JSON list of C-alpha atoms in Angstrom, two decimals:
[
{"chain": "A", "resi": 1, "resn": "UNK", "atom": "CA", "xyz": [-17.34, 14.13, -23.25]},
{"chain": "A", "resi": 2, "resn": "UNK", "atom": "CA", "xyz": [-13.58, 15.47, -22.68]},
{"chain": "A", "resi": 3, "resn": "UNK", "atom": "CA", "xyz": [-11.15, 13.09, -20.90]},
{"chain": "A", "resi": 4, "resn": "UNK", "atom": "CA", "xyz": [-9.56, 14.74, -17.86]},
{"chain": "A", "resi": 5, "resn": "UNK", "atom": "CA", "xyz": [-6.16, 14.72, -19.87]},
{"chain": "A", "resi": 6, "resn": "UNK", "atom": "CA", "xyz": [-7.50, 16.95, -22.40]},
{"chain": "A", "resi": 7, "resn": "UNK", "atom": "CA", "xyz": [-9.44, 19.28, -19.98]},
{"chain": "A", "resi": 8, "resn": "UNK", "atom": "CA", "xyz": [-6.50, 20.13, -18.04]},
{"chain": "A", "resi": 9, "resn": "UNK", "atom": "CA", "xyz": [-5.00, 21.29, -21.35]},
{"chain": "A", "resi": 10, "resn": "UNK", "atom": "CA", "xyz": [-7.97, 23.29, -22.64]},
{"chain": "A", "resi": 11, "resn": "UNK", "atom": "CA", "xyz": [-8.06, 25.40, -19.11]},
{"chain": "A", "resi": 12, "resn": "UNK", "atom": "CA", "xyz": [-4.64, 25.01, -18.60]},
{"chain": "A", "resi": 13, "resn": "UNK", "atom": "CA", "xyz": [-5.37, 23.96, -15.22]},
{"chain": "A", "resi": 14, "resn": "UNK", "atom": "CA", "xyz": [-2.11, 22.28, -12.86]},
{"chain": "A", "resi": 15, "resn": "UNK", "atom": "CA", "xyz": [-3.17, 18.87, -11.90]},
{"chain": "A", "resi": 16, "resn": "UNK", "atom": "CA", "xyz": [-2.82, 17.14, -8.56]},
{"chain": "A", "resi": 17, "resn": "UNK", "atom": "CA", "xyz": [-3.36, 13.78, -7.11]},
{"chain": "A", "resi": 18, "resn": "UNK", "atom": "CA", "xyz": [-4.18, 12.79, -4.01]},
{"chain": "A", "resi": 19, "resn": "UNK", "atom": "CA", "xyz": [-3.96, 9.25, -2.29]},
{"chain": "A", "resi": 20, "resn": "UNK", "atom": "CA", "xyz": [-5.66, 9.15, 0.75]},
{"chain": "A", "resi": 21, "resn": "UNK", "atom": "CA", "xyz": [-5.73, 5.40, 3.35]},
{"chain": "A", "resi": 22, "resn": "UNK", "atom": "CA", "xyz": [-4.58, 4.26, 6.26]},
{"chain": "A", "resi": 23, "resn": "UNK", "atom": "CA", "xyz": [-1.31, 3.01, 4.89]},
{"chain": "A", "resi": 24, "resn": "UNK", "atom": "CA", "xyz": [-1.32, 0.37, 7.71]},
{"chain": "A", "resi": 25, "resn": "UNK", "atom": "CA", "xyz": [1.04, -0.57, 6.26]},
{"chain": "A", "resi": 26, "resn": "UNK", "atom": "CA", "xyz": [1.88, 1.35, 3.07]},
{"chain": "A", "resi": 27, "resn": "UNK", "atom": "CA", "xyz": [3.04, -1.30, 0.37]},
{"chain": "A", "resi": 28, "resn": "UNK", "atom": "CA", "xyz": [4.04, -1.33, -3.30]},
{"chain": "A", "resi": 29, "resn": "UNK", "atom": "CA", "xyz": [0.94, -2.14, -4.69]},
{"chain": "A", "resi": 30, "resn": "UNK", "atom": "CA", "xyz": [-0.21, 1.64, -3.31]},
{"chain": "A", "resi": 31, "resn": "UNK", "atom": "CA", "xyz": [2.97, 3.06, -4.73]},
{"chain": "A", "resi": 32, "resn": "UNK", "atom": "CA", "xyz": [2.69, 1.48, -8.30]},
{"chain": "A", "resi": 33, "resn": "UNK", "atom": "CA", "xyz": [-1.20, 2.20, -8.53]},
{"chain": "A", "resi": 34, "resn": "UNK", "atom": "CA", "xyz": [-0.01, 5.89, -7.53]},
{"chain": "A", "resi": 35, "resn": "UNK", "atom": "CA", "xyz": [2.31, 6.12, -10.08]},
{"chain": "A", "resi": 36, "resn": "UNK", "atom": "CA", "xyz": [0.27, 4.62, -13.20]},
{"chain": "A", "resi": 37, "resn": "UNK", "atom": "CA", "xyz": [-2.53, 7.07, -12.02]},
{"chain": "A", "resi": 38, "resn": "UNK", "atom": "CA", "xyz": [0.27, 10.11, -12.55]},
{"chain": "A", "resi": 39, "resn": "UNK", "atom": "CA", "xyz": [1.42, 9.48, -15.97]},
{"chain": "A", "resi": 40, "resn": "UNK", "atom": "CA", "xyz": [-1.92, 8.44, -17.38]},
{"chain": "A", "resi": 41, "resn": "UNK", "atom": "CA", "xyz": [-3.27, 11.48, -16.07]},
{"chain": "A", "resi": 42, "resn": "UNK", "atom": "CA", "xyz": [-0.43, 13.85, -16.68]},
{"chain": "A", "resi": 43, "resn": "UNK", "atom": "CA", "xyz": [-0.47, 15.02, -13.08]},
{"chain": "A", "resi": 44, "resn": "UNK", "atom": "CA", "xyz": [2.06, 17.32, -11.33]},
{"chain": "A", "resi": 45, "resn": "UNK", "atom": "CA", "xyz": [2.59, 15.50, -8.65]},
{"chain": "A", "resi": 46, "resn": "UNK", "atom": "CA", "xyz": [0.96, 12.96, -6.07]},
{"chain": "A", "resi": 47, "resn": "UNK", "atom": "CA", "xyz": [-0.21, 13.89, -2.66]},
{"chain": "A", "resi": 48, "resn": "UNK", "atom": "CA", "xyz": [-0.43, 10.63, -0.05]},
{"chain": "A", "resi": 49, "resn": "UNK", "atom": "CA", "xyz": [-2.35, 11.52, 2.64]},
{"chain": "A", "resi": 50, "resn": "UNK", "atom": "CA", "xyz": [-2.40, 9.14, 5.95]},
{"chain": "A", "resi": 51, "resn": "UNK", "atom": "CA", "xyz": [-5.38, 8.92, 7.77]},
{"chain": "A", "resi": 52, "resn": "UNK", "atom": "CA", "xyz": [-5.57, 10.07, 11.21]},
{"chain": "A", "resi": 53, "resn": "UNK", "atom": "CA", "xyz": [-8.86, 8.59, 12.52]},
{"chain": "A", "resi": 54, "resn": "UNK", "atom": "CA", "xyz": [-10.67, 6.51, 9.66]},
{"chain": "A", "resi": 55, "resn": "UNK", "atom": "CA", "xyz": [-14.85, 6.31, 10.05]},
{"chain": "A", "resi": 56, "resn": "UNK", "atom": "CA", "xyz": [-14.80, 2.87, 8.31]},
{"chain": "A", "resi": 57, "resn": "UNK", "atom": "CA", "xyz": [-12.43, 1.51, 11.00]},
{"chain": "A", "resi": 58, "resn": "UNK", "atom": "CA", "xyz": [-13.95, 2.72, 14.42]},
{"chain": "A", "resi": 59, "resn": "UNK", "atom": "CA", "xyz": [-13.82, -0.32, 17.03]},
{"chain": "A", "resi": 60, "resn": "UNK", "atom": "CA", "xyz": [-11.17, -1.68, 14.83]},
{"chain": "A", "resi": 61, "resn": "UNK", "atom": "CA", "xyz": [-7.03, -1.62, 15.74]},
{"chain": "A", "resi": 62, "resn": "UNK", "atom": "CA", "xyz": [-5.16, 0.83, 13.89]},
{"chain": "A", "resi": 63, "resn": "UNK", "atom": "CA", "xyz": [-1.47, 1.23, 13.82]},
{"chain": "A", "resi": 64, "resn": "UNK", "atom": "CA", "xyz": [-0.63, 4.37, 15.53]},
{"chain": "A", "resi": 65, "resn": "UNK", "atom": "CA", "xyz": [-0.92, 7.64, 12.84]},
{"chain": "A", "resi": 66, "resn": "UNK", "atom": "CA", "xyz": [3.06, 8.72, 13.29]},
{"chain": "A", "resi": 67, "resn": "UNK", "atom": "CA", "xyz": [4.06, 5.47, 12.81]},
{"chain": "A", "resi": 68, "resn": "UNK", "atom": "CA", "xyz": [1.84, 5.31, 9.66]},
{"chain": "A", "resi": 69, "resn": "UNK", "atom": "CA", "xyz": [2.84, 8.77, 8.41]},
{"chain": "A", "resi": 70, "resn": "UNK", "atom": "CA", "xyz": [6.83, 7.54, 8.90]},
{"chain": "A", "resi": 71, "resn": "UNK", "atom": "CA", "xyz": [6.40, 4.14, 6.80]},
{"chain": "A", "resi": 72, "resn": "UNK", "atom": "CA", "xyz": [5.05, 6.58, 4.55]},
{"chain": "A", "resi": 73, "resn": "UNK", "atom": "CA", "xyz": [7.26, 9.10, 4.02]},
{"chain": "A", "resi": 74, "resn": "UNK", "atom": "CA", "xyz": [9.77, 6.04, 3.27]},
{"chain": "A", "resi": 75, "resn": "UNK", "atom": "CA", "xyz": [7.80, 5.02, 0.96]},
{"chain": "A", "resi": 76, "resn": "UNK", "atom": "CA", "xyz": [7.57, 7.64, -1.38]},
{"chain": "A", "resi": 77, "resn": "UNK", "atom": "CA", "xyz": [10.67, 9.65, -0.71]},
{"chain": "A", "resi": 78, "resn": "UNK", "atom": "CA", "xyz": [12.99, 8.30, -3.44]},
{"chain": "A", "resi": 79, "resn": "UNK", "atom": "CA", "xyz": [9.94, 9.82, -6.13]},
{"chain": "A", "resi": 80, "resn": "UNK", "atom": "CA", "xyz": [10.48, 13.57, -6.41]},
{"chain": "A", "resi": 81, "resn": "UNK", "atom": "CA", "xyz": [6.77, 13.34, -8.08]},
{"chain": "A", "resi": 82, "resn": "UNK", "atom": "CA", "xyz": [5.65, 12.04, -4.85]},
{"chain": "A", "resi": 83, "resn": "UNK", "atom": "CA", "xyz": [4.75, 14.01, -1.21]},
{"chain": "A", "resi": 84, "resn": "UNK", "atom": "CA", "xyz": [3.17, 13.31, 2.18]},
{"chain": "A", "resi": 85, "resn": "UNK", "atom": "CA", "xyz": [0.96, 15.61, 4.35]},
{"chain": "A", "resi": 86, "resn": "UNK", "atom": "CA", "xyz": [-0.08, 15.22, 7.28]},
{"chain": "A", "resi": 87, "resn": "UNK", "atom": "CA", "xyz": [-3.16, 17.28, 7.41]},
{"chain": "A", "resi": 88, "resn": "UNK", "atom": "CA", "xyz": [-5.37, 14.15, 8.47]},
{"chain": "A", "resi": 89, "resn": "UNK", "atom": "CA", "xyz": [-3.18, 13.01, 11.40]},
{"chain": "A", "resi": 90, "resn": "UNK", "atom": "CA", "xyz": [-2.88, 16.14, 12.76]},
{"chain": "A", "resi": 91, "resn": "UNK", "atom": "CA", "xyz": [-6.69, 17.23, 11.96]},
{"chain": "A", "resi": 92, "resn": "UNK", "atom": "CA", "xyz": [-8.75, 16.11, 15.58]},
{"chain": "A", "resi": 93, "resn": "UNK", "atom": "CA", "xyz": [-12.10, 13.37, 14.84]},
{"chain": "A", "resi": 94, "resn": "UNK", "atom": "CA", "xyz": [-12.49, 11.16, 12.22]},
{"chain": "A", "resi": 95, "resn": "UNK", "atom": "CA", "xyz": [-10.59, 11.61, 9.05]},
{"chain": "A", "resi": 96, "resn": "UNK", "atom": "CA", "xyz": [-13.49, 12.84, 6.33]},
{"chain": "A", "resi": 97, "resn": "UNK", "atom": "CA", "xyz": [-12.34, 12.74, 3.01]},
{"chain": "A", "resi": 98, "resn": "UNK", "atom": "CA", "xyz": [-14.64, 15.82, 2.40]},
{"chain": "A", "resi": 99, "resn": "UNK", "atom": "CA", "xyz": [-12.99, 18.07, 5.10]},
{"chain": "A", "resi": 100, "resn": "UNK", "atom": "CA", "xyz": [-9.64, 16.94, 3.08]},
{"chain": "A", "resi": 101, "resn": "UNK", "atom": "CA", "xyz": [-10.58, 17.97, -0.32]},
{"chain": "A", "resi": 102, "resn": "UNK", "atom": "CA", "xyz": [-12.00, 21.03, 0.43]},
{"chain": "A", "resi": 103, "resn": "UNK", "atom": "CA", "xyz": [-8.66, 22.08, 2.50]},
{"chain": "A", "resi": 104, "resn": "UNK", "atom": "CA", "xyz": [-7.00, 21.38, -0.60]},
{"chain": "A", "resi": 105, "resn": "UNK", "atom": "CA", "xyz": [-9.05, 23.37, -2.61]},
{"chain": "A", "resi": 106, "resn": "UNK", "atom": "CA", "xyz": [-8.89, 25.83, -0.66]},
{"chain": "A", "resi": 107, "resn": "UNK", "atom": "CA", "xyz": [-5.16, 25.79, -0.38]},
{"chain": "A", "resi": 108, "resn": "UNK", "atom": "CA", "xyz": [-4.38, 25.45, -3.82]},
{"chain": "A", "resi": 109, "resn": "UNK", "atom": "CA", "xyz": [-6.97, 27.58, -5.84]},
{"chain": "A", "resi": 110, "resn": "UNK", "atom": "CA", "xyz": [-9.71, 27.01, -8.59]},
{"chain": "A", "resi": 111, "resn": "UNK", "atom": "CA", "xyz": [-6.72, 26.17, -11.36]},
{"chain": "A", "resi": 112, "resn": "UNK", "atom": "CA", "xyz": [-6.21, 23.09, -9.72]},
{"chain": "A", "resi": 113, "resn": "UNK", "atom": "CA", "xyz": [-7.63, 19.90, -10.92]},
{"chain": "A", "resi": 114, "resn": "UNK", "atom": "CA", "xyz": [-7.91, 17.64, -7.80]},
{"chain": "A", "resi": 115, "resn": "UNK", "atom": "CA", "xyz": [-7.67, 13.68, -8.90]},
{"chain": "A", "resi": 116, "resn": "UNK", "atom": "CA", "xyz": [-8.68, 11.49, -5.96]},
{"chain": "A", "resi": 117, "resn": "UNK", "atom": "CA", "xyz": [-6.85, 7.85, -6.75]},
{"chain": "A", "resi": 118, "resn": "UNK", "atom": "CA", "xyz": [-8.70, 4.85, -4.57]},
{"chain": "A", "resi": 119, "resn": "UNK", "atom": "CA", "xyz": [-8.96, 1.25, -5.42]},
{"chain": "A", "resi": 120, "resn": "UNK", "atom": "CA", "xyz": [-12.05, -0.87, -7.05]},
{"chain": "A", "resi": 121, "resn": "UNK", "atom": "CA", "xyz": [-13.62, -1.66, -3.94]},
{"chain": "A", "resi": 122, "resn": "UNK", "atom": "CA", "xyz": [-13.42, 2.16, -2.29]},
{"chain": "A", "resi": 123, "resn": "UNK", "atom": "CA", "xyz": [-15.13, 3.10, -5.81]},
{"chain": "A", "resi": 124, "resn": "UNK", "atom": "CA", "xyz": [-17.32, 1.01, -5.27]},
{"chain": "A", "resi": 125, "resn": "UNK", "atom": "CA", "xyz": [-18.59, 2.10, -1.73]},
{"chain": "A", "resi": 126, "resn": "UNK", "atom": "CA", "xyz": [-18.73, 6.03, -2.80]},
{"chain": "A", "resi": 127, "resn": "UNK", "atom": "CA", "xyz": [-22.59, 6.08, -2.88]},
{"chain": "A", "resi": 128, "resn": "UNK", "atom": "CA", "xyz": [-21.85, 5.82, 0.75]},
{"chain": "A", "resi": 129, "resn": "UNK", "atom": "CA", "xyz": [-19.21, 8.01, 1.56]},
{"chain": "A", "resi": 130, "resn": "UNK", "atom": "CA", "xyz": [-19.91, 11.51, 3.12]},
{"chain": "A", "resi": 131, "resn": "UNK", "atom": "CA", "xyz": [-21.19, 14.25, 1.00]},
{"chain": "A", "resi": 132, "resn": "UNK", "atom": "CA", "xyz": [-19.98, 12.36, -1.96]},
{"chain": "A", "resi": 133, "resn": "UNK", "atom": "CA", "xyz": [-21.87, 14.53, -4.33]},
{"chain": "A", "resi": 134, "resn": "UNK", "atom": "CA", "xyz": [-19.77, 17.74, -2.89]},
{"chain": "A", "resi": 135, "resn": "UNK", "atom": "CA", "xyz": [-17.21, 15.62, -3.21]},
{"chain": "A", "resi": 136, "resn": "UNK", "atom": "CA", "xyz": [-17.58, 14.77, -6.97]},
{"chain": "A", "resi": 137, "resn": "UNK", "atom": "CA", "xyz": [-18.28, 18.55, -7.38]},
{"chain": "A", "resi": 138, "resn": "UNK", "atom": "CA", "xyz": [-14.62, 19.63, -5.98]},
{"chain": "A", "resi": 139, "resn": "UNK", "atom": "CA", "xyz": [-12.39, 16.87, -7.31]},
{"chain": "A", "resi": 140, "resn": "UNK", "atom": "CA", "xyz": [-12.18, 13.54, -9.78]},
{"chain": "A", "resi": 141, "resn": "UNK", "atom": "CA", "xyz": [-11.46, 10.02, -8.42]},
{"chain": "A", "resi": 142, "resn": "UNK", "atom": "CA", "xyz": [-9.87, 7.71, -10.71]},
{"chain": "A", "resi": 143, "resn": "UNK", "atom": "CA", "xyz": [-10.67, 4.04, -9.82]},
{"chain": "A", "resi": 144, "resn": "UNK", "atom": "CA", "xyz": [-7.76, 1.14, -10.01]},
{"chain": "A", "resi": 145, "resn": "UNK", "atom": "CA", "xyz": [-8.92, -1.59, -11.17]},
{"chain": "A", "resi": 146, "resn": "UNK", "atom": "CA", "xyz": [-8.08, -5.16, -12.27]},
{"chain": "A", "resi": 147, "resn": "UNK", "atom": "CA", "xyz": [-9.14, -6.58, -15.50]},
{"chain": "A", "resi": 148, "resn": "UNK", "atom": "CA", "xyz": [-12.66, -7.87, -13.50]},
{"chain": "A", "resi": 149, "resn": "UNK", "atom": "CA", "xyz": [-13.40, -5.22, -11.47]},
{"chain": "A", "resi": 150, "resn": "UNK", "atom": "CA", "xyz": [-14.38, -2.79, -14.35]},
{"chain": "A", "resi": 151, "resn": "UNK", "atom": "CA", "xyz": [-18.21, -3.94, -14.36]},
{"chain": "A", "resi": 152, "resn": "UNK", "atom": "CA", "xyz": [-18.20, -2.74, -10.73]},
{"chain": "A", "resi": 153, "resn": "UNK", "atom": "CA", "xyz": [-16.95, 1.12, -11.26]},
{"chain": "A", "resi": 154, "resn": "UNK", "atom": "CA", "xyz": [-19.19, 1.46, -14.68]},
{"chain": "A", "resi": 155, "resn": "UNK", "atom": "CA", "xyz": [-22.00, 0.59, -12.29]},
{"chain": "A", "resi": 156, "resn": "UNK", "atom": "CA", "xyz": [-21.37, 3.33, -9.85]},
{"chain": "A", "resi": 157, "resn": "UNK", "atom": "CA", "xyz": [-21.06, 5.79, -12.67]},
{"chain": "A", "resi": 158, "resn": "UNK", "atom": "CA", "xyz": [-24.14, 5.06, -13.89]},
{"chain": "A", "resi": 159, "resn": "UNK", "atom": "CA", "xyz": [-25.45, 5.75, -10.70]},
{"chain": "A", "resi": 160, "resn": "UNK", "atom": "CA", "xyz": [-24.12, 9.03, -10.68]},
{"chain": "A", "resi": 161, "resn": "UNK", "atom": "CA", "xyz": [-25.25, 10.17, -14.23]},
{"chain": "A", "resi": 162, "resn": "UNK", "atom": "CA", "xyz": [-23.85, 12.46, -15.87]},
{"chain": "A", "resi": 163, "resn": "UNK", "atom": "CA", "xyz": [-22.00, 13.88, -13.03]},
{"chain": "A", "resi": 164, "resn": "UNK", "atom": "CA", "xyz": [-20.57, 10.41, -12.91]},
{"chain": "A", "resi": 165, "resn": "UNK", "atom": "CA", "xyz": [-19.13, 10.06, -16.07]},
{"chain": "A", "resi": 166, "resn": "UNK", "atom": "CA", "xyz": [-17.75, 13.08, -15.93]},
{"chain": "A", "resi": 167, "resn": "UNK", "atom": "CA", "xyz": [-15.92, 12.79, -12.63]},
{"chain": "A", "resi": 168, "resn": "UNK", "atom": "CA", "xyz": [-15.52, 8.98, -11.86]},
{"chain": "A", "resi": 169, "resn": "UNK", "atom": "CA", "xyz": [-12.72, 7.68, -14.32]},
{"chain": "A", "resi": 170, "resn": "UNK", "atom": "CA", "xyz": [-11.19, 3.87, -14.25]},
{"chain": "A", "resi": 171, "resn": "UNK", "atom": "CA", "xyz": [-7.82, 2.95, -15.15]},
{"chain": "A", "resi": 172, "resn": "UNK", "atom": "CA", "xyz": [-6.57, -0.75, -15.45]},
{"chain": "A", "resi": 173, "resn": "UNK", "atom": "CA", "xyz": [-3.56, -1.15, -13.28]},
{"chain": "A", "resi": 174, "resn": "UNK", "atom": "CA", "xyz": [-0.57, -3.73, -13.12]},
{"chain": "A", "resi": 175, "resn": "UNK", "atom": "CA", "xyz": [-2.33, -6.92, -11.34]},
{"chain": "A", "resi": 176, "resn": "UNK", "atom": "CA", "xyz": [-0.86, -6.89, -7.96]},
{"chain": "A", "resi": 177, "resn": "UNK", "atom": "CA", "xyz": [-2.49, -9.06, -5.10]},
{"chain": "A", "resi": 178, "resn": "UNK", "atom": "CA", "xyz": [-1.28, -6.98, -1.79]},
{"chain": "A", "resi": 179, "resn": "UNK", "atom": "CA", "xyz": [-3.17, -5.50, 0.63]},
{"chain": "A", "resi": 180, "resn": "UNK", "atom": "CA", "xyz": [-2.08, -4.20, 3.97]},
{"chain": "A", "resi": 181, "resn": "UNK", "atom": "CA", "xyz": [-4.40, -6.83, 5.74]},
{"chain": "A", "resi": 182, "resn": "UNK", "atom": "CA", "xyz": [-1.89, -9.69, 4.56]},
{"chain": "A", "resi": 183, "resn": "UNK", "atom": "CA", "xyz": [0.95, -8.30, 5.12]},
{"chain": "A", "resi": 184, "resn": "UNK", "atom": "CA", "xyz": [0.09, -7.61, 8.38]},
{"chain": "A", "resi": 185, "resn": "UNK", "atom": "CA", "xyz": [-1.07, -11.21, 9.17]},
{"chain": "A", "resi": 186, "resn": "UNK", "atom": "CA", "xyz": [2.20, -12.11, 7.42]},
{"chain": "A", "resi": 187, "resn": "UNK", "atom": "CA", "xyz": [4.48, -10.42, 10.14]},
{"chain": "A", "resi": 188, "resn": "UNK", "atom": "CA", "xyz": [2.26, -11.82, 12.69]},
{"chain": "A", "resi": 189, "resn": "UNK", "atom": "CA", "xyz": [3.11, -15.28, 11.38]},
{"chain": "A", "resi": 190, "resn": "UNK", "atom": "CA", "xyz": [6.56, -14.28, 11.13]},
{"chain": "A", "resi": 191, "resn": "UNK", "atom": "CA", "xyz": [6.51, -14.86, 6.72]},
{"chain": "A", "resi": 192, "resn": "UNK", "atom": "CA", "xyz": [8.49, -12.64, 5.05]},
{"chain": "A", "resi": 193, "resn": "UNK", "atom": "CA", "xyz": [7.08, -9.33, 4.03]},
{"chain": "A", "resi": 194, "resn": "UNK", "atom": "CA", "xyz": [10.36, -8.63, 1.30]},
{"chain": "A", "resi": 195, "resn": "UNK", "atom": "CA", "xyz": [9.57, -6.83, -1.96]},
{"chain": "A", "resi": 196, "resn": "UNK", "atom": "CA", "xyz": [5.65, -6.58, -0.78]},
{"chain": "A", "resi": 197, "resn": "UNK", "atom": "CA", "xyz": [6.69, -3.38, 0.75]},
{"chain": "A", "resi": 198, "resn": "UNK", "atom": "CA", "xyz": [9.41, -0.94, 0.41]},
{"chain": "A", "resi": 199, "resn": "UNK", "atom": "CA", "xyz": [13.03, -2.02, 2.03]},
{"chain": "A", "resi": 200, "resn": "UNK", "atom": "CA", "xyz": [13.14, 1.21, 4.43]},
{"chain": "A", "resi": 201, "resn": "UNK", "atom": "CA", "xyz": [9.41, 0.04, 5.40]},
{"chain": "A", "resi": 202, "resn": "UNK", "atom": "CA", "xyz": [10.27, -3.51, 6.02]},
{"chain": "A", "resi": 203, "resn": "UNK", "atom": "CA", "xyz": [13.20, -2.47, 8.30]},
{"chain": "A", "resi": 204, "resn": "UNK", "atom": "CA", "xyz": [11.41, 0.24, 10.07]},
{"chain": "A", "resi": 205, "resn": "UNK", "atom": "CA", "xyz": [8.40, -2.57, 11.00]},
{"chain": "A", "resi": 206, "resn": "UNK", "atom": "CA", "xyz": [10.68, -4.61, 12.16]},
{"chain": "A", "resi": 207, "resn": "UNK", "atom": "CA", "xyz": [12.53, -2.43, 13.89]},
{"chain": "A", "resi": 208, "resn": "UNK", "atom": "CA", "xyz": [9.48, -0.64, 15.99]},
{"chain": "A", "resi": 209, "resn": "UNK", "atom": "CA", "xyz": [8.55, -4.42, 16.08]},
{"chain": "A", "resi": 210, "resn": "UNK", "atom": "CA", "xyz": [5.38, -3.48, 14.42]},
{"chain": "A", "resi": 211, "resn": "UNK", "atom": "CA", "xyz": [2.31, -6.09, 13.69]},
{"chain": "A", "resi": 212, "resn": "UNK", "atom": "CA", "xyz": [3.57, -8.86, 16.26]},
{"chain": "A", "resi": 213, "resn": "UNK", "atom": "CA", "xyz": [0.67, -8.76, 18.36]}
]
């Protein structure tokens, strides 16, 4: 089998990336998983994406989309390799990842590699996601993983066969414990959220007055 790396050079294909979540709030375990994904891979450039209406969360209490798509933008303006769109926020119903990628596609042409980036547990779930196996058929995802979470991926591309290994990829990232779920408890509590998330992001949460309640 070809690694993605030297497929895009055999077709000559540009190569995009494209981090999709609901950034509630973005942090810099997001931005440092984004950015190990882009040199390993060789991409162009990385595309965040903030959800507008995430299926997984329905019932559940979601942080407005603008203010999500401003923390954002915040976060990944001071990497020129880095953009935000926001196609899902803007898009009405849930936020598919399907109708996404195949806006994408559409947009940018058959020489374009799409590389979907999501974490361990997100790769693990894709059995369930929506028309995953149009999904695999328009782009890659590239799992981030942690030394032992790599069992978990190779079992999902197994399940997927040979479509699997040629369109699920893993790559070991820096070992960062964050997730948006803490942090927000964190602010509730009143801890400090410093160097877990961008400066600009910190100020702007506290300054909206974000996560109190």
């Amino acid at each position: 089998l070809i690694c993605p790396k030297e497929l895009a050079l055999l077709t000559g294909k540009r190569k995009i990336g494209i981090m999709g979540g609901t950034f509630d709030p973005i942090h810099i375990g997001h931005l440092v998983t984004a950015e190990a994904v882009r040199i390993e891979y060789d991409l162009e450039r990385v595309l965040f994406i903030p959800a507008g209406h995430p299926p997984h969360k329905q019932g559940a209490v979601v942080t407005s989309p603008l203010h999500r798509y401003i923390m954002t933008i915040m976060a990944t303006c001071s990497n020129p390799s880095f953009t935000v769109s926001s196609m899902e926020i803007e898009r009405p119903g849930p936020s598919y990842t399907i109708d996404t990628i195949r806006t994408l596609v559409e947009q940018y042409g058959g020489q374009t590699e799409l590389f979907f980036i999501t974490g361990a547990d997100a790769t693990g779930d894709l059995p369930t996601w929506n028309n995953i196996e149009d999904l695999l058929d328009l782009c890659h995802f590239v799992g981030a993983t942690r030394p032992g979470c790599i069992s978990m991926i190779d079992s999902v591309i197994q399940q997927f066969g040979t479509k699997g290994r040629q369109r699920i990829h893993r790559l070991t990232t820096p070992e960062l414990e964050i997730s948006s779920t803490d942090i927000r408890e964190r602010v509730r509590k009143g801890r400090s959220i410093k160097y877990i998330v961008p400066e600009a992001v910190e100020q702007y949460i506290i300054r909206e007055g974000l996560y109190r309640a």
